[in-house]
Amino acid sequence: MEKKYISKWQFFTLIYAYILSHELTRGAYIYYYRHSSWIPILLAVPLSCLLFFIYSFIYKNSGSTDFKTAIEKVLGKFFAKIFFGIYFFYFLFIIILKLRDVGELVQIYIMQESSFLMIYGFYLFAAVYCAIKGIEVIARYSGIVFFITFTSFILFYILLFLVNEPDYGNLLPFMPDGFLHYVNPALKMAYSVPLGELFGMLVIFQHVRPEQKKKDFKTAYIGIASMGAMMLLISLTNIIFLEPEVLILGYTPIIRLWRRIDVEDFIQRLDIIVINILIMNLIIKTSVLLIATKAMADGIKETKKNKFLFYSVIAVIFIILLMLFVPDYTKLINLRYKVFIPYVKSVFEVFIPILIVIISFLRKKTSKPKKNNLNTTFSKLPPSSA
Amino acid sequence: MKRIIIIALFITSLVFTGCTDKREVDDLIIATAIALDLNEEGSLELSIQILNVHSVGNRPMDAAPVVVIAETGRTVQEVLRKISTIIPEKLFFSHFVLLVIGEELAREGILPYVTFFAINQDALHRFNIAVARGCKGKDVLKIVSVAAHVPSMSAEGKLLETSKYYGIGKYYTNDEVLSDIRSEGISLSLGSIQIIGDPEKGSDLENRKKTDLEAYTKASTIAVFKKDKLIDWMDEEESLGYNYISGKIKNSYIVVTKGDGTFASVQVMKVNSKTKPILENGKIKFKISISFLAEITEDLSGETSHDNAYVRDILERTNYEIRLLCEKAIQKAQTIKADIFGFGRLLYRKKYKLWLEIKDRFEEEIFPELETEIVVQGKITRVKP
């Protein structure tokens, strides 16, 4: 029988994988902020935590541990269905963007001659398989990936410092254009790449083991903060080892950086390992978003019995959409940074969630809250489900 | 459900056996070095040194270890595609170690070509870029070597060793070159390689069978660029001075003339250099502090001494000689108005507001008149008996 719940540690590793997968497309910010690109990340960490704190009120104010129920309690059944409908398409949209990134990454760095169809097919096969197996399996997988990622990063960064000479001068001048110049990118980074797009994780939060639920919001903040620290470290090492003018070549500077590791022509080409790590984390993010999509679809109409069919149909739709509508990656990159992040993701990751939270507060005020509502709901859940 | 998954896995395992994009090692056409030149018509000429896999390793030395093929075109990509008409497989670029740029092309500008290799995914590894001094890059690739079987390895080794253990050359990778060209406040400088002897005879395998080589490649002095165009060459002393200021020397030597007119050799090691901008009464000045460890290794008077006065005398003369080399290097750079030391970059990093005011006239007006203070302070740790 499928296990529905995950531990707080597993939730932490999911957040870790979810955010780390954003490393793939972070280069565009570096183009504009070059040696100062670490500053907006530093500013984005508390903002991202704050945003997740705001999201948490959707559960807290509704007194429900189930996302569907929480939204229905806040918006009412009719508006909840509309909400699930638009977020269903929003999550699909994010997955399509991720798939296109993966296709580009694999075709440029690993399999130049392979068709996109084959790359998408294999990638989706892995992600859909994880999604069918359920959140608990994905969480266990992310636990393994977490250790692989963490160990690899420690080992290879040690090698990087041993083999290459860092130039700390690359970090200067400090904030040459003033502090305000970094506020806008910090906001964007907090709700989109690399520290955002976390509304999907809020949907996954319903699967966190109930008895630990109160603590697990803290786990999310710790997860975001530690991934922020990790992203900061990656940014700083990118800058001190790669010259600022070289940083901007390509969207994934970490790949160029890892290629710098060359121990006596013996240990080299570690970029392939970092690409594999990124893909492993991307599979986790995609399968998490697939589960979130399924949750949205369930919000509209229960599809529990056709899980395999649901994901298969979704996968085929993805491939058709990708092959038909997004062949031009340059156009997609431009759209992503000029339209999607400022106008689409801001709406779905910031404005709509904040609106729901405001409504939840208003509802809470108008209706008398029951004491220990949250605890009562937890106690209703069977202990075996954990 | 499980059955469907198993069947799906089985079918995919039959269709995709992990051999997508497979390239057998034996079939790889490995590029070991690339040269870029201008031909007589002014078009780009790209030459590739390809490893002859059948003659490397423990195989007879009478077959050429490499083959050099060349084509011309308007862009690098065009030439590479033209080369595919000559070779049977796709070129494998992931192991080339040297990019040689002919002097004529270097004078015209190298940025477009360097950028191509910086963004080409096959060439993201580290490789050295050098200028072919007084000759074509293609000729450098053709010269067979004795010490190393593959000529490009030999040339690369010479550049690396010369920069580390002598100090006249420079080992500079693609990323560093691109960074210097595009960054504010620094002019590019590159190592160079020249051919001694007749290039035609040097490309003949017979050359390797002689004890007195007809032609060979030699790491030469530093080429100075303005933006991406070669403008001048430094001589040996100026190149040494440049490398002392850059702190790139791991091991070199200084010959000092003693009070009695005889020479002594001092081995200089672990050179460390720090440059600091100083603002005095609105005037910019740079203080260069150089430290090193040294050993007295040779004295042509016939005997060395452990006496303090002797050691101190040699040390002071060594300090003086190094300072002289550095001054010569700075003087040369100021004469040709090329800030190869990155004084401008230091101002950009440490005195950003000042840099914004002066950046437009720095290299042409301020740098040539720039005052520098060179402090050389070494330590002699050993006197070889």
PDB file of C-alpha atoms in Angstrom, chain A residues 125, chain B residues 2-17:
ATOM      1  CA  PHE A 125       9.558   8.302 -17.762  1.00  0.00           C
TER       2      PHE A 125
ATOM      3  CA  LYS B   2       3.688  -3.694 -12.608  1.00  0.00           C
ATOM      4  CA  ARG B   3       3.455  -5.797 -15.767  1.00  0.00           C
ATOM      5  CA  ILE B   4       3.006  -2.698 -17.904  1.00  0.00           C
ATOM      6  CA  ILE B   5       6.058  -1.072 -16.331  1.00  0.00           C
ATOM      7  CA  ILE B   6       8.160  -4.194 -16.794  1.00  0.00           C
ATOM      8  CA  ILE B   7       7.085  -4.491 -20.434  1.00  0.00           C
ATOM      9  CA  ALA B   8       7.776  -0.790 -21.015  1.00  0.00           C
ATOM     10  CA  LEU B   9      11.246  -1.137 -19.447  1.00  0.00           C
ATOM     11  CA  PHE B  10      11.964  -4.211 -21.523  1.00  0.00           C
ATOM     12  CA  ILE B  11      10.971  -2.511 -24.764  1.00  0.00           C
ATOM     13  CA  THR B  12      12.996   0.634 -24.004  1.00  0.00           C
ATOM     14  CA  SER B  13      16.009  -1.488 -23.065  1.00  0.00           C
ATOM     15  CA  LEU B  14      15.847  -3.076 -26.507  1.00  0.00           C
ATOM     16  CA  VAL B  15      15.516   0.204 -28.346  1.00  0.00           C
ATOM     17  CA  PHE B  16      17.972   2.267 -26.343  1.00  0.00           C
ATOM     18  CA  THR B  17      20.932   0.192 -25.296  1.00  0.00           C
TER      19      THR B  17
END
